[in-house]
XYZ file of C-alpha atoms in Angstrom:
761
model
C 92.742 85.945 112.461
C 92.713 84.036 116.465
C 92.027 80.352 115.437
C 89.076 80.433 118.291
C 87.553 83.103 116.745
C 83.772 82.152 116.641
C 81.763 83.520 113.009
C 77.916 83.243 113.195
C 76.450 81.753 109.720
C 72.919 82.017 110.013
C 71.901 79.583 113.392
C 75.184 78.276 113.312
C 78.292 78.703 114.972
C 81.568 78.568 112.457
C 85.069 78.472 112.668
C 87.965 80.226 111.092
C 88.347 77.010 108.708
C 84.657 77.063 107.702
C 83.558 74.036 110.378
C 80.184 74.015 112.379
C 81.122 74.009 115.809
C 79.458 72.730 118.671
C 79.435 74.762 121.728
C 79.261 72.432 124.261
C 79.786 74.235 127.942
C 79.289 74.645 131.631
C 78.784 77.208 133.794
C 81.751 78.467 135.869
C 81.493 78.973 138.836
C 78.699 78.713 141.248
C 81.077 79.961 143.890
C 81.041 83.694 142.173
C 77.519 83.897 143.280
C 79.087 85.101 147.063
C 81.940 86.546 148.496
C 85.421 85.043 149.093
C 86.361 87.195 151.847
C 85.062 86.647 154.123
C 83.533 83.458 152.977
C 79.582 83.910 152.913
C 77.951 81.334 151.525
C 74.046 81.934 151.542
C 73.642 79.920 154.794
C 76.018 82.313 156.585
C 75.044 84.919 158.663
C 78.055 86.853 159.810
C 78.429 89.887 159.373
C 75.977 89.434 156.368
C 74.712 93.125 156.256
C 78.006 94.331 156.053
C 78.125 94.385 152.338
C 80.532 97.033 151.541
C 83.207 95.368 153.335
C 83.415 91.963 151.519
C 85.449 91.098 148.656
C 85.104 88.555 145.470
C 88.769 88.138 144.727
C 89.682 84.416 143.948
C 86.134 83.898 142.546
C 85.570 81.332 141.335
C 88.829 79.789 142.492
C 92.706 80.984 142.690
C 95.198 81.007 139.490
C 96.680 77.818 141.136
C 93.393 76.062 141.547
C 92.430 77.197 138.020
C 94.881 74.587 136.415
C 92.567 71.723 138.639
C 89.384 72.807 137.137
C 89.851 73.517 133.685
C 91.705 70.396 132.847
C 89.158 68.379 134.771
C 86.310 70.024 132.383
C 88.443 69.675 129.135
C 88.767 66.188 130.243
C 85.165 65.981 130.510
C 84.600 67.316 126.975
C 83.710 70.902 127.484
C 84.660 73.621 124.937
C 82.792 76.353 125.904
C 82.455 78.077 129.298
C 80.058 80.562 130.359
C 82.162 82.628 133.111
C 79.528 83.893 136.408
C 80.271 86.968 137.680
C 78.111 89.362 139.622
C 77.514 93.237 139.457
C 78.432 93.064 143.463
C 81.858 91.288 142.678
C 82.820 94.954 140.822
C 81.064 97.273 142.912
C 80.190 96.394 145.920
C 81.913 99.262 148.049
C 79.737 101.584 146.431
C 78.575 103.703 143.169
C 81.820 104.012 141.133
C 84.283 102.069 143.315
C 85.398 99.214 141.272
C 87.216 96.419 142.793
C 90.210 96.304 140.499
C 92.255 93.598 142.288
C 89.078 91.030 141.497
C 89.270 92.688 138.104
C 92.626 91.480 137.595
C 92.374 88.289 138.919
C 89.540 87.786 136.510
C 91.643 88.739 133.433
C 94.268 86.011 134.935
C 91.648 83.305 134.991
C 90.495 84.200 131.391
C 94.140 83.883 130.280
C 94.144 80.428 131.830
C 90.906 79.511 130.117
C 92.680 80.300 127.001
C 95.562 78.147 127.547
C 93.110 75.272 127.947
C 91.104 76.014 124.934
C 87.753 77.327 126.036
C 85.309 79.870 124.329
C 84.241 82.167 127.363
C 81.222 84.325 127.367
C 80.230 86.893 130.160
C 77.426 86.069 132.303
C 76.588 89.331 134.661
C 74.565 86.945 137.102
C 71.832 87.961 139.120
C 68.945 85.892 140.769
C 66.089 87.875 142.562
C 68.248 91.127 142.516
C 70.961 90.483 145.487
C 72.200 88.526 147.675
C 70.237 90.623 150.545
C 67.041 90.020 148.821
C 67.645 86.024 148.791
C 69.692 85.585 145.770
C 72.792 86.972 143.975
C 73.856 89.917 141.674
C 73.345 93.865 142.662
C 75.479 95.378 145.554
C 73.998 96.067 148.650
C 73.461 100.096 148.272
C 71.221 99.398 145.024
C 69.131 98.384 147.728
C 69.262 101.713 149.724
C 69.301 103.820 146.308
C 65.757 102.539 146.120
C 64.824 103.405 150.087
C 64.431 99.693 151.000
C 66.077 98.414 154.650
C 67.536 95.014 153.847
C 67.317 94.316 157.587
C 63.636 94.156 158.085
C 62.604 91.824 155.147
C 62.399 88.849 157.488
C 59.949 90.047 159.308
C 57.857 91.673 156.552
C 58.506 88.599 154.433
C 59.838 91.035 151.862
C 62.019 88.576 151.170
C 63.090 85.381 152.165
C 66.581 85.022 152.752
C 68.326 82.220 153.416
C 70.324 82.922 156.125
C 67.849 84.875 158.006
C 65.104 81.601 157.690
C 64.736 80.253 161.198
C 66.178 76.606 160.238
C 68.773 77.526 157.419
C 69.276 73.848 156.658
C 66.030 73.003 156.194
C 65.329 76.275 153.822
C 62.159 74.664 151.526
C 63.396 73.331 148.661
C 63.345 76.443 145.253
C 61.789 78.854 147.758
C 64.090 81.740 146.825
C 62.777 81.513 143.637
C 59.189 83.029 145.054
C 61.117 86.071 145.910
C 60.386 87.474 142.241
C 56.756 87.988 143.206
C 57.327 89.337 146.649
C 57.839 93.171 147.627
C 61.271 93.690 146.979
C 61.628 91.990 143.355
C 58.227 93.623 142.562
C 59.598 96.816 143.390
C 63.172 96.857 142.245
C 62.944 95.304 139.030
C 59.883 98.058 138.221
C 62.241 100.809 139.134
C 65.372 99.060 137.191
C 63.354 98.633 134.124
C 60.114 101.118 134.004
C 60.777 103.832 137.063
C 60.936 106.829 135.044
C 57.103 105.719 133.784
C 55.816 103.832 137.154
C 58.226 105.970 139.407
C 58.608 109.646 138.454
C 59.180 110.885 141.757
C 62.175 108.609 142.497
C 65.411 110.585 141.605
C 68.595 110.226 142.948
C 71.349 112.817 141.678
C 69.265 114.321 139.194
C 68.300 111.100 137.833
C 65.004 109.028 137.499
C 66.145 105.752 139.542
C 65.875 103.822 136.524
C 68.723 105.374 134.705
C 70.556 105.408 137.953
C 70.391 101.547 138.215
C 70.908 100.991 134.765
C 73.866 103.181 134.169
C 75.363 101.970 137.219
C 74.987 98.168 136.153
C 76.014 99.101 132.726
C 78.927 101.177 133.789
C 80.529 98.419 135.889
C 80.261 95.852 132.575
C 81.010 97.904 130.920
C 84.752 98.955 132.760
C 85.021 95.013 132.911
C 84.807 94.795 129.212
C 87.476 97.907 128.834
C 89.719 95.986 131.270
C 89.525 92.766 129.503
C 90.170 94.649 126.036
C 93.294 96.554 127.779
C 94.367 93.179 128.476
C 95.301 92.845 124.946
C 95.236 89.042 124.523
C 91.523 88.057 125.543
C 89.077 89.463 123.120
C 87.778 86.650 120.531
C 91.100 84.810 121.402
C 88.968 83.635 124.445
C 86.111 85.712 125.492
C 83.557 85.288 122.360
C 80.929 87.702 123.979
C 78.731 88.489 126.664
C 75.688 87.731 127.747
C 72.779 90.409 128.740
C 71.518 90.433 132.474
C 70.520 86.779 133.535
C 67.312 85.753 133.966
C 65.694 89.491 133.868
C 61.873 90.131 135.432
C 59.302 92.887 134.842
C 58.749 93.494 138.280
C 54.903 94.673 138.484
C 54.793 95.795 134.983
C 51.716 95.044 133.085
C 50.412 93.574 136.320
C 46.514 93.863 135.376
C 45.226 93.815 138.981
C 47.241 94.245 142.382
C 45.120 92.679 144.383
C 44.668 89.242 142.581
C 47.592 86.952 141.956
C 47.742 86.993 137.980
C 46.715 83.748 136.180
C 50.303 83.539 134.310
C 51.707 83.276 137.950
C 52.651 79.309 137.959
C 55.090 79.405 140.756
C 53.530 79.654 144.108
C 55.214 78.236 147.448
C 55.182 78.909 151.100
C 53.258 82.170 151.738
C 51.842 83.266 148.306
C 50.778 87.183 148.653
C 49.166 89.432 146.176
C 51.115 92.376 145.085
C 48.673 94.242 147.360
C 49.317 91.988 150.214
C 52.900 92.432 150.093
C 52.546 96.298 150.098
C 50.729 96.535 153.319
C 53.009 93.588 154.972
C 55.749 95.741 153.898
C 54.509 98.939 155.189
C 54.214 97.005 159.106
C 50.303 95.845 158.218
C 49.463 92.288 159.231
C 47.893 89.935 156.731
C 46.283 86.770 156.180
C 47.869 85.015 153.236
C 47.519 81.974 151.357
C 50.090 79.072 151.619
C 50.603 77.080 148.698
C 52.722 73.791 148.767
C 54.230 72.070 145.499
C 52.930 68.526 144.624
C 53.056 66.021 142.421
C 50.385 67.892 139.970
C 51.807 71.398 140.338
C 51.368 74.186 143.373
C 48.192 73.541 145.470
C 47.003 75.852 148.156
C 47.381 74.128 151.099
C 45.722 76.945 154.104
C 46.805 80.474 155.289
C 48.775 81.974 157.824
C 49.000 85.508 159.113
C 52.157 87.309 158.689
C 52.250 90.563 161.132
C 55.389 92.411 160.912
C 54.175 94.218 164.463
C 54.939 97.409 162.628
C 57.896 96.712 161.403
C 58.865 98.385 157.315
C 60.601 97.279 154.243
C 61.099 100.944 153.919
C 64.232 102.921 155.092
C 62.952 105.077 158.082
C 62.255 108.945 157.753
C 65.397 109.497 160.406
C 67.578 107.354 157.738
C 71.304 108.737 156.940
C 71.417 109.281 153.632
C 74.548 110.464 153.186
C 76.746 107.527 153.324
C 76.824 107.118 149.763
C 77.424 110.434 148.515
C 73.967 110.728 146.686
C 71.807 113.229 146.658
C 67.852 111.977 146.928
C 65.290 114.375 145.513
C 63.223 116.353 148.404
C 59.903 114.947 146.482
C 61.413 111.087 147.392
C 60.535 110.802 150.617
C 62.260 107.881 153.082
C 59.715 106.124 155.447
C 57.022 105.860 152.929
C 56.537 102.838 150.331
C 57.271 104.505 146.909
C 53.633 103.125 145.550
C 51.974 105.337 148.480
C 53.978 108.340 147.130
C 52.502 107.646 143.664
C 48.980 107.867 144.595
C 48.640 103.712 144.276
C 47.250 103.586 147.683
C 46.749 105.555 150.769
C 48.539 104.639 154.161
C 46.175 106.443 156.057
C 43.295 104.079 155.124
C 44.808 101.307 154.018
C 43.106 101.443 150.851
C 44.148 100.370 147.086
C 43.019 103.246 145.007
C 44.849 101.832 141.585
C 44.745 98.583 141.378
C 45.421 98.666 137.538
C 48.189 101.113 138.153
C 50.705 98.848 135.947
C 48.494 97.912 133.234
C 48.918 100.471 130.537
C 51.721 102.312 129.790
C 51.290 105.789 131.053
C 52.637 107.539 127.900
C 50.967 105.595 125.053
C 47.938 104.332 127.300
C 48.603 101.082 125.517
C 47.824 97.773 127.852
C 50.988 95.944 128.704
C 51.404 92.229 129.175
C 54.777 90.631 129.361
C 55.526 90.465 125.439
C 54.734 94.483 125.923
C 57.564 94.628 128.741
C 60.069 92.515 126.670
C 59.227 94.689 123.289
C 60.026 97.822 125.408
C 61.503 98.270 128.500
C 63.687 95.159 128.319
C 64.889 95.585 124.876
C 65.408 99.568 126.041
C 67.872 98.125 128.704
C 69.030 95.540 126.042
C 70.375 98.033 123.583
C 72.057 100.021 125.969
C 74.130 97.241 127.348
C 74.317 95.533 123.901
C 76.110 99.294 122.665
C 78.333 99.767 125.762
C 79.928 96.522 125.656
C 80.785 96.710 122.382
C 82.250 100.441 122.888
C 84.980 98.087 123.820
C 84.401 94.685 121.932
C 83.545 95.752 118.664
C 83.055 92.377 117.290
C 81.671 90.353 120.399
C 78.811 88.047 120.444
C 75.739 89.417 122.224
C 73.822 86.126 123.966
C 70.410 88.033 124.291
C 68.534 86.491 127.534
C 65.281 87.719 127.234
C 62.959 86.801 130.348
C 62.453 83.043 131.389
C 60.029 80.976 129.138
C 58.331 84.535 127.656
C 58.017 84.956 124.257
C 61.462 86.468 122.566
C 61.376 90.314 121.830
C 59.976 90.889 118.170
C 63.170 92.079 116.360
C 63.555 90.205 113.010
C 63.665 92.234 110.488
C 64.314 95.655 112.687
C 67.964 97.213 113.720
C 68.078 95.170 116.332
C 68.053 92.097 114.204
C 71.807 91.534 114.968
C 74.075 89.649 112.963
C 76.362 88.658 115.853
C 73.408 88.091 118.135
C 72.603 84.741 119.815
C 69.258 83.857 121.398
C 70.117 82.184 124.684
C 66.738 80.958 126.522
C 66.923 79.068 129.868
C 64.845 75.542 130.679
C 64.664 73.576 133.769
C 62.824 70.354 133.906
C 60.483 71.690 136.569
C 58.645 69.090 137.963
C 61.862 67.524 138.802
C 63.492 70.549 139.740
C 60.582 71.500 142.465
C 60.066 68.055 143.971
C 63.926 66.897 143.784
C 62.705 63.362 142.281
C 62.898 62.410 138.853
C 59.639 61.060 137.885
C 59.580 57.771 135.551
C 56.232 58.141 135.327
C 54.844 61.326 134.000
C 55.857 64.860 133.460
C 54.101 67.926 131.908
C 54.585 70.046 128.312
C 54.671 73.010 130.679
C 56.079 75.042 127.431
C 53.031 73.796 125.567
C 50.752 75.061 128.167
C 52.363 78.446 128.875
C 51.609 78.629 124.876
C 48.275 77.890 125.156
C 48.544 74.566 123.010
C 45.984 72.158 125.149
C 42.328 72.995 126.079
C 43.617 71.720 129.591
C 46.817 71.199 131.161
C 45.721 67.389 131.702
C 46.019 67.243 128.153
C 49.849 68.413 128.482
C 50.658 65.476 130.550
C 53.326 62.831 128.772
C 53.013 59.158 130.887
C 56.321 57.035 130.315
C 59.797 57.825 130.186
C 60.222 57.947 126.934
C 57.310 60.185 126.175
C 59.024 62.341 128.958
C 62.513 62.271 127.038
C 60.762 63.206 123.813
C 58.854 66.064 125.623
C 61.876 67.705 127.058
C 63.040 67.730 123.525
C 60.090 68.931 121.818
C 60.014 71.729 124.352
C 63.224 72.681 123.660
C 62.948 72.704 119.782
C 59.903 74.434 120.247
C 62.018 77.260 122.051
C 64.735 76.981 119.567
C 61.788 77.853 116.759
C 60.180 81.086 118.483
C 63.329 82.237 118.799
C 63.953 82.116 115.023
C 60.606 83.197 114.192
C 60.922 86.278 116.557
C 64.316 87.438 116.757
C 65.431 86.012 113.255
C 67.571 83.697 112.018
C 70.437 83.222 114.486
C 71.972 80.534 116.847
C 70.146 78.953 119.973
C 72.529 78.276 122.597
C 71.015 76.790 126.156
C 72.503 78.656 128.777
C 71.212 76.947 131.526
C 69.731 74.052 132.089
C 70.291 71.140 134.775
C 69.214 68.764 137.240
C 69.016 68.536 141.251
C 71.468 65.930 142.939
C 69.470 65.760 146.025
C 67.159 63.757 144.749
C 64.986 61.251 146.863
C 65.488 62.881 150.041
C 69.757 62.682 149.138
C 69.519 58.951 148.982
C 72.374 59.178 146.613
C 74.684 60.942 148.935
C 73.628 57.382 151.619
C 74.145 54.765 148.880
C 76.434 56.095 145.957
C 73.429 55.015 143.762
C 72.914 57.887 141.257
C 70.710 56.483 139.082
C 67.886 58.951 139.173
C 70.139 61.443 138.918
C 71.785 59.603 135.975
C 68.670 59.353 134.231
C 67.315 62.925 134.477
C 70.632 64.030 133.231
C 70.732 61.772 130.282
C 67.172 62.917 129.696
C 67.851 66.600 129.622
C 70.869 66.148 127.540
C 69.343 63.838 124.962
C 66.586 66.797 124.836
C 69.180 69.320 123.745
C 71.133 67.239 121.347
C 67.683 66.466 120.086
C 66.316 69.844 119.636
C 68.840 71.577 116.743
C 70.352 74.519 119.261
C 73.897 75.595 118.634
C 74.839 74.339 121.751
C 74.243 74.397 125.533
C 76.061 75.626 128.738
C 74.903 72.819 131.751
C 74.131 74.408 135.319
C 76.798 73.930 137.048
C 80.121 73.546 137.750
C 80.654 74.196 141.416
C 83.775 73.937 143.647
C 82.951 73.847 146.872
C 79.670 71.540 146.798
C 79.287 69.113 149.736
C 76.510 66.894 150.803
C 75.452 68.887 153.405
C 75.102 72.170 151.661
C 74.659 71.486 148.037
C 75.644 74.508 146.140
C 76.483 76.661 148.980
C 73.639 78.812 147.843
C 69.932 78.829 148.785
C 69.872 74.893 149.094
C 70.408 74.400 145.632
C 72.373 71.097 144.855
C 72.883 70.934 140.956
C 76.993 71.067 140.766
C 78.648 67.919 138.496
C 80.978 68.256 141.132
C 81.273 67.756 144.682
C 83.702 67.720 147.246
C 81.950 64.469 148.783
C 81.984 62.728 145.760
C 84.362 60.961 143.701
C 85.438 62.688 140.760
C 84.995 60.691 137.565
C 88.376 58.400 136.813
C 89.544 58.750 133.437
C 92.675 56.192 132.508
C 96.101 57.624 131.138
C 96.093 56.882 127.591
C 99.635 56.495 125.483
C 99.404 58.723 122.524
C 98.215 57.017 119.476
C 99.856 57.523 115.952
C 97.952 57.424 112.533
C 99.672 54.086 111.631
C 97.935 52.364 114.364
C 94.644 54.370 115.071
C 93.540 55.227 111.353
C 91.362 53.352 109.042
C 91.109 54.596 105.582
C 87.537 53.640 103.864
C 85.664 53.774 100.838
C 82.346 51.987 101.770
C 80.400 51.493 104.971
C 82.203 48.416 106.251
C 84.540 49.704 108.899
C 86.525 47.740 111.964
C 88.655 48.643 115.183
C 92.011 50.146 115.965
C 94.370 47.432 117.361
C 96.164 49.352 120.130
C 97.073 48.057 123.544
C 96.453 50.394 126.350
C 94.824 51.012 129.826
C 91.131 51.812 129.791
C 88.351 52.160 132.076
C 85.728 49.349 131.668
C 82.809 48.300 133.903
C 85.146 45.303 135.069
C 87.973 47.277 136.284
C 86.158 51.121 137.188
C 86.371 50.201 140.733
C 89.954 49.156 140.922
C 90.743 52.330 138.562
C 89.099 54.460 141.576
C 91.637 53.837 144.061
C 93.898 56.154 142.417
C 91.458 59.120 140.549
C 93.217 61.268 137.818
C 92.068 64.140 139.746
C 91.618 64.129 143.435
C 89.930 66.278 146.359
C 89.836 66.003 149.603
C 86.186 65.414 151.068
C 84.590 68.501 152.960
C 84.916 66.354 156.042
C 86.860 63.632 157.457
C 83.655 61.244 158.074
C 80.371 63.174 156.618
C 77.234 61.716 157.478
C 76.466 61.071 154.099
C 79.685 60.442 152.339
C 80.095 57.103 153.471
C 79.097 55.772 150.118
C 80.412 58.205 147.536
C 79.220 58.096 143.630
C 80.257 59.798 140.650
C 77.592 62.276 140.492
C 75.578 60.260 137.281
C 79.099 61.058 135.643
C 78.062 58.782 132.820
C 75.373 60.680 131.299
C 77.140 64.265 131.411
C 80.364 63.100 129.947
C 78.986 62.260 126.728
C 80.584 62.075 123.104
C 79.195 65.281 120.859
C 80.639 66.994 117.696
C 83.230 69.733 118.260
C 83.881 70.799 114.611
C 81.614 69.757 111.781
C 82.667 70.085 108.083
C 79.159 71.326 106.418
C 76.368 71.294 108.735
C 74.764 68.934 111.187
C 71.671 67.185 110.414
C 71.400 65.495 113.634
C 73.453 63.671 116.482
C 72.813 62.117 119.576
C 74.021 59.503 122.415
C 72.139 56.480 123.297
C 73.407 55.824 126.415
C 71.440 52.719 126.639
C 73.444 51.064 123.897
C 76.778 53.119 124.314
C 76.201 54.497 120.751
C 76.887 57.316 119.090
C 75.580 58.847 115.552
C 76.120 61.798 113.582
C 74.490 63.035 110.261
C 75.710 65.606 108.388
C 75.324 67.517 104.591
C 78.141 69.409 103.014
C 78.698 70.843 99.679
C 82.183 70.428 99.676
C 84.531 67.374 100.858
C 86.670 67.743 103.784
C 90.476 69.341 103.806
C 93.160 67.491 104.882
C 94.046 70.036 107.363
C 90.242 70.690 108.585
C 88.330 67.377 108.750
C 84.783 67.246 111.163
C 86.420 66.174 114.471
C 84.110 64.287 117.569
C 84.944 64.200 121.338
C 84.870 60.767 121.940
C 85.395 59.897 125.647
C 87.579 56.823 126.522
C 84.762 56.595 129.751
C 82.533 55.105 126.842
C 84.532 54.535 124.095
C 87.542 52.625 125.359
C 89.923 52.571 121.903
C 90.347 48.781 121.565
C 86.551 48.364 122.333
C 84.962 50.762 119.633
C 83.014 49.769 116.670
C 83.152 53.071 114.026
C 80.950 52.777 111.005
C 81.135 55.680 108.190
C 79.100 56.491 104.636
C 82.339 56.543 103.504
C 85.992 58.228 103.533
C 88.404 57.721 106.384
C 88.603 58.179 110.030
C 91.328 58.546 112.575
C 91.423 57.630 116.335
C 93.659 60.453 118.200
C 94.253 61.001 121.804
C 95.820 64.476 121.785
C 98.214 64.961 124.967
C 97.226 67.989 127.147
C 94.590 69.250 129.793
C 96.554 67.153 132.578
C 95.922 64.217 130.316
C 94.952 62.719 126.739
C 91.984 63.862 124.733
C 90.264 61.399 122.778
C 89.013 62.500 119.134
C 87.725 60.859 116.200
C 88.709 62.790 113.331
C 86.666 62.319 110.028
C 87.448 62.792 106.279
C 84.411 62.236 104.106
C 83.008 63.494 100.731
C 80.498 65.893 99.758
C 76.673 65.153 100.429
C 74.828 63.738 103.162
C 77.382 61.736 105.206
C 76.688 59.550 108.014
C 78.523 58.076 111.316
C 77.946 55.984 114.111
C 80.407 54.758 116.638
C 79.439 51.917 119.459
C 81.249 49.915 122.341
C 81.760 46.409 120.942
C 81.809 44.629 124.533
C 78.775 45.670 126.566
C 78.451 44.342 130.133
C 75.570 44.690 132.536
C 77.655 46.515 135.653
C 76.813 49.956 136.016
C 78.595 52.408 138.319
C 75.108 52.668 140.629
C 72.781 50.065 141.286
C 69.214 50.816 141.319
C 66.621 50.358 144.576
C 64.850 47.185 144.270
C 61.288 46.989 142.125
C 62.600 50.528 140.453
C 63.612 49.957 137.033
C 63.823 52.999 135.001
C 65.770 54.183 131.810
C 69.396 53.647 133.416
C 68.045 50.168 134.983
C 66.500 48.910 131.299
C 70.031 49.498 130.109
C 71.712 47.051 132.403
C 69.043 44.739 131.787
C 69.189 44.808 128.178
C 72.890 43.873 128.676
C 74.366 46.786 127.419
C 77.489 48.898 128.538
C 76.306 51.434 130.802
C 79.108 53.179 132.783
């Protein structure tokens, strides 16, 4: 039995010794969204449309670089990796043309992840379908298969693509996500999930486009799973599972009226066409379209503008050479004409909408479809196909089921899909912070509560004050977890994406080195997930090539905890502790600290320590405009203590950054075994071993510094009796100095910490 194999016990994970395992994870790496050869971040336009001649080999990083990145992440306390890859990376060259060199490289990276002791689950990532529709994921040829012409997406606004935007460096923040409600995504997600029912004429190689696309996506992922199995040393020993397609979308399925923006569409920014307007502009017609901005209280209508494609069409012309990829298109599926016109939804000769409610009902059953109906039918059909294909090669793998974001999960509780090796894998972002790129300490909104109809008016969902905001984030995540249990059954819930934008306040931190806003936002998010009762999380994002100028090199996003233009977190080289100097055996709640001599980082010597950081990286340029005051990217908020393995079951745990205090409460029917105690990651960044106060309800504890991972890793091991037990760890000496100084008169959570004379690092 592999020591890394995870077992599911109701809502928690357990290791081979029966201890609860907390997944403290990170998404690795954002670089995997775009090719390495040539290097094509989203703002790059050179040979962009030559999408069949690229390579992702070397993503997310080279084997030589992997040691640096994995060592860094382990030193920061992460034990889990959500491994990002795209369908395009496997099958970019054409249908069934797999890149075996990229697969070999991936296997090599996974072997190194095994050496560093990570749990890994594979994430077939996509955002708004493809790089060529403004995101990442599917190969370019899938757009041609659907009859679409990527070279005309800009003029028709069928998709807003970063590198075709007039000024890529000022690409509007988060506007890429509006592509889900523009023509390309509305068409292609409808075809992918429900083409058989809503586009029966769309036949390619004798298959409906739904089956054609799903089969290729599933087969590509299945082929990778097969090659990982054939590697012989990865399944269950490092690769513990697979996640379903990232952030699936219903397209137009369940749309009640194509001429109206549905009430549940909360995100509007820039031009915001109705589905009918998107159909018209996609076929070359000019339309006056409402424009929206995102303000302090959410989206608001700002005006309108004329979108005039001047006769250009987002559909391939009738004379397009359709032979390149070797498929045979059914004669009844005509190029040069909108797929929805071919199904009688509108009349191009008069520009008349004929069936505005075409997508409202299931064509075969006549039953009305809403998002919940989509999830329980079309999403689940595709999910089962993917799950079964992966398990054909990895029998015992955990499947992380990710339904559409913030939608009601599928109702599978008590059905054959109530799979004992399934995990509920939702995503959650603080939308106000993400869209405005500002940490608003004054108010926030219970978005999840609004979506579930818990307020008579959205005004009642506003939470005032930073404490209320933090509690609101926690309560939303707890509600998401509970909803998963109610609908999907007794399964672990792992938040596989959450994070914060680092380019807040017009990138002020990059000019000053003051990351206090980012630290407050990051701490609030971690406070929320720790208090939610979830079984684990994966923070978005680790990016190896983040810079202050271009952020994550993708659509203007800037969420990476690491940047080439900032100093990596300095960590001391602690000597290995032995049991005689680090162990305290107690039978009551009193405690003391170990007396050891060793180097450490504290607020008083932090600046000096930074002269030789433990892991160095070159800045993106010698003297970049925004890097005159490099900071540490709110490291004090994400490098935090956490349970690793817990005997029994965790009742609560959390880290109080304000007071540098960690607490854990557990309950267990059995006392700990000598060889398998409760273990807690205790970063020396916060808890230097000669500056901690440990208090336990009973038993004995030991502070150990294990050698490895390019340096020592500090762990607190605790042997305790059965029943309810508690532990707390606090820094003894608290100092005022922090990594960044807040702006004058702008006292928030982190600044209050400093005023309260506690140690914040």
